[in-house]
Amino acid sequence: MTPKEKAKELYNKHSYIIKGLLNYPNGTTKYKAKQCAIICVDEIIKAEPVVYIRVFFNIIETSVQNLEYWQEVKQEIEEL
């Protein structure tokens, strides 16, 4: 899944929940859904160690790629 697709998925999930629970005007729902999705991505980024100290270099590369992916997802959410 591309970062853009993941961003839309997270946004849509939060938007659906917010619309169902609260009766906000449409612009407020969009803002709150984006903020919730960004909070989720920030937690994933904080939980992902940037570098693993191991002999196998492919693990380090994978970790950095994963971090870059989630940073791109966050950027895509902000652009929605």
Coordinates of N, CA and C in Angstrom, one line a residue:
M1 N 0.8 -1.2 0.0 CA 0.0 0.0 0.0 C 0.9 1.2 0.0
T2 N 0.6 2.2 -0.9 CA 1.4 3.4 -0.9 C 1.1 4.3 0.3
P3 N 2.0 5.2 0.6 CA 1.8 6.1 1.7 C 0.5 6.9 1.5
K4 N 0.2 7.3 0.3 CA -1.0 8.1 0.0 C -2.3 7.2 0.3
E5 N -2.3 6.0 -0.1 CA -3.4 5.1 0.1 C -3.6 4.8 1.6
K6 N -2.4 4.6 2.4 CA -2.5 4.4 3.8 C -3.0 5.7 4.5
A7 N -2.6 6.8 4.1 CA -3.1 8.1 4.7 C -4.6 8.2 4.5
K8 N -5.1 7.9 3.3 CA -6.6 8.0 3.1 C -7.3 7.0 3.9
E9 N -6.7 5.8 4.0 CA -7.4 4.7 4.8 C -7.5 5.2 6.3
L10 N -6.4 5.6 6.9 CA -6.4 6.1 8.3 C -7.4 7.2 8.4
Y11 N -7.4 8.2 7.5 CA -8.3 9.3 7.6 C -9.7 8.9 7.6
N12 N -10.0 8.0 6.6 CA -11.4 7.6 6.4 C -11.9 6.8 7.6
K13 N -11.1 6.0 8.2 CA -11.5 5.2 9.4 C -11.8 6.2 10.6
H14 N -11.0 7.2 10.8 CA -11.2 8.1 11.9 C -12.4 9.0 11.6
S15 N -12.6 9.4 10.3 CA -13.7 10.3 9.9 C -15.0 9.5 10.2
Y16 N -15.0 8.3 9.8 CA -16.3 7.5 10.0 C -16.6 7.4 11.5
I17 N -15.7 7.2 12.3 CA -15.9 7.1 13.8 C -16.4 8.5 14.3
I18 N -15.7 9.5 13.9 CA -16.0 10.8 14.5 C -17.4 11.3 14.0
K19 N -17.8 11.0 12.7 CA -19.1 11.4 12.2 C -20.2 10.6 13.0
G20 N -19.9 9.3 13.3 CA -20.9 8.5 14.0 C -21.1 8.9 15.5
L21 N -20.0 9.4 16.1 CA -20.1 9.7 17.5 C -20.6 11.1 17.8
L22 N -20.1 12.0 17.0 CA -20.4 13.4 17.3 C -21.0 14.1 16.1
N23 N -21.8 15.1 16.3 CA -22.5 15.9 15.3 C -21.7 17.2 15.0
Y24 N -20.5 17.0 14.5 CA -19.7 18.2 14.1 C -20.1 18.7 12.7
P25 N -19.9 19.9 12.5 CA -20.0 20.4 11.1 C -18.9 19.7 10.2
N26 N -19.1 19.6 8.9 CA -18.2 18.8 8.1 C -16.7 19.2 8.2
G27 N -16.4 20.5 8.2 CA -15.0 21.0 8.3 C -14.4 20.5 9.5
T28 N -15.1 20.6 10.6 CA -14.6 20.2 11.9 C -14.3 18.7 12.0
T29 N -15.2 17.9 11.4 CA -15.0 16.4 11.3 C -13.7 16.1 10.5
K30 N -13.5 16.8 9.4 CA -12.3 16.6 8.6 C -11.0 16.9 9.4
Y31 N -11.0 18.1 10.1 CA -9.9 18.5 10.9 C -9.6 17.5 12.0
K32 N -10.6 17.0 12.7 CA -10.5 16.1 13.9 C -10.0 14.7 13.4
A33 N -10.5 14.3 12.2 CA -10.1 13.0 11.7 C -8.6 13.0 11.3
K34 N -8.2 14.1 10.7 CA -6.8 14.3 10.3 C -5.9 14.3 11.6
Q35 N -6.3 15.0 12.6 CA -5.5 15.0 13.8 C -5.4 13.6 14.5
C36 N -6.5 12.9 14.5 CA -6.5 11.5 15.1 C -5.6 10.6 14.3
A37 N -5.6 10.7 12.9 CA -4.8 9.9 12.1 C -3.3 10.2 12.3
I38 N -3.0 11.5 12.4 CA -1.6 12.0 12.6 C -1.1 11.5 14.0
I39 N -2.0 11.5 15.0 CA -1.6 11.0 16.3 C -1.2 9.5 16.2
C40 N -2.0 8.8 15.5 CA -1.6 7.3 15.3 C -0.3 7.1 14.6
V41 N -0.1 7.9 13.5 CA 1.2 7.7 12.8 C 2.4 8.2 13.7
D42 N 2.2 9.3 14.4 CA 3.3 9.7 15.3 C 3.6 8.7 16.4
E43 N 2.6 7.9 16.9 CA 2.9 6.9 17.8 C 3.7 5.7 17.2
I44 N 3.3 5.4 15.9 CA 4.1 4.4 15.2 C 5.5 4.8 15.0
I45 N 5.7 6.1 14.6 CA 7.1 6.6 14.4 C 7.9 6.5 15.7
K46 N 7.3 6.9 16.8 CA 8.0 6.9 18.0 C 8.4 5.5 18.5
A47 N 7.5 4.6 18.2 CA 7.7 3.2 18.6 C 8.8 2.5 17.7
E48 N 9.0 3.0 16.5 CA 9.9 2.3 15.6 C 11.3 2.8 15.8
P49 N 12.2 1.9 16.3 CA 13.6 2.3 16.5 C 14.2 2.6 15.1
V50 N 15.0 3.6 15.0 CA 15.6 4.1 13.8 C 16.7 3.1 13.3
V51 N 17.4 2.6 14.2 CA 18.5 1.7 13.9 C 18.6 0.5 14.8
Y52 N 18.6 -0.7 14.3 CA 18.8 -1.9 15.1 C 20.3 -2.2 15.1
I53 N 20.9 -2.5 16.3 CA 22.3 -2.8 16.3 C 22.4 -4.3 16.2
R54 N 22.7 -4.7 14.9 CA 22.8 -6.1 14.6 C 23.9 -6.2 13.5
V55 N 24.3 -7.4 13.3 CA 25.3 -7.7 12.3 C 24.7 -7.6 10.9
F56 N 23.4 -8.0 10.8 CA 22.8 -8.0 9.5 C 22.3 -6.7 9.0
F57 N 23.0 -6.1 8.0 CA 22.7 -4.8 7.6 C 21.3 -4.6 7.0
N58 N 20.7 -5.7 6.5 CA 19.4 -5.6 5.9 C 18.4 -5.2 6.9
I59 N 18.6 -5.5 8.2 CA 17.6 -5.1 9.2 C 17.7 -3.6 9.4
I60 N 18.8 -3.0 9.4 CA 18.9 -1.6 9.5 C 18.2 -0.9 8.4
E61 N 18.5 -1.4 7.2 CA 17.9 -0.8 6.0 C 16.4 -0.9 6.0
T62 N 15.8 -2.0 6.5 CA 14.4 -2.2 6.6 C 13.8 -1.2 7.6
S63 N 14.5 -1.1 8.7 CA 14.0 -0.2 9.7 C 13.9 1.3 9.2
V64 N 14.9 1.7 8.5 CA 14.9 3.1 8.0 C 13.9 3.2 6.9
Q65 N 13.7 2.2 6.1 CA 12.6 2.3 5.0 C 11.3 2.4 5.7
N66 N 11.0 1.6 6.7 CA 9.8 1.6 7.4 C 9.5 3.0 8.0
L67 N 10.5 3.6 8.6 CA 10.4 4.9 9.2 C 10.0 6.0 8.1
E68 N 10.7 5.9 7.0 CA 10.5 6.8 5.9 C 9.0 6.6 5.4
Y69 N 8.5 5.4 5.3 CA 7.2 5.1 4.9 C 6.2 5.9 5.8
W70 N 6.3 5.7 7.1 CA 5.4 6.3 8.0 C 5.5 7.9 8.0
Q71 N 6.7 8.4 7.7 CA 6.8 9.8 7.6 C 6.1 10.3 6.4
E72 N 6.2 9.5 5.3 CA 5.4 9.9 4.1 C 3.9 9.8 4.3
V73 N 3.5 8.8 5.0 CA 2.0 8.7 5.4 C 1.6 9.9 6.1
K74 N 2.4 10.3 7.1 CA 2.0 11.5 7.9 C 1.9 12.8 7.0
Q75 N 2.8 12.9 6.1 CA 2.8 14.0 5.1 C 1.6 14.0 4.2
E76 N 1.2 12.8 3.8 CA 0.0 12.7 2.9 C -1.3 13.0 3.7
I77 N -1.3 12.6 5.0 CA -2.5 13.0 5.8 C -2.6 14.5 6.0
E78 N -1.5 15.1 6.2 CA -1.5 16.6 6.4 C -1.9 17.3 5.1
E79 N -1.7 16.7 3.9 CA -2.1 17.3 2.7 C -3.5 17.0 2.3
L80 N -4.2 16.1 3.0 CA -5.6 15.8 2.7 C -6.5 17.0 2.9

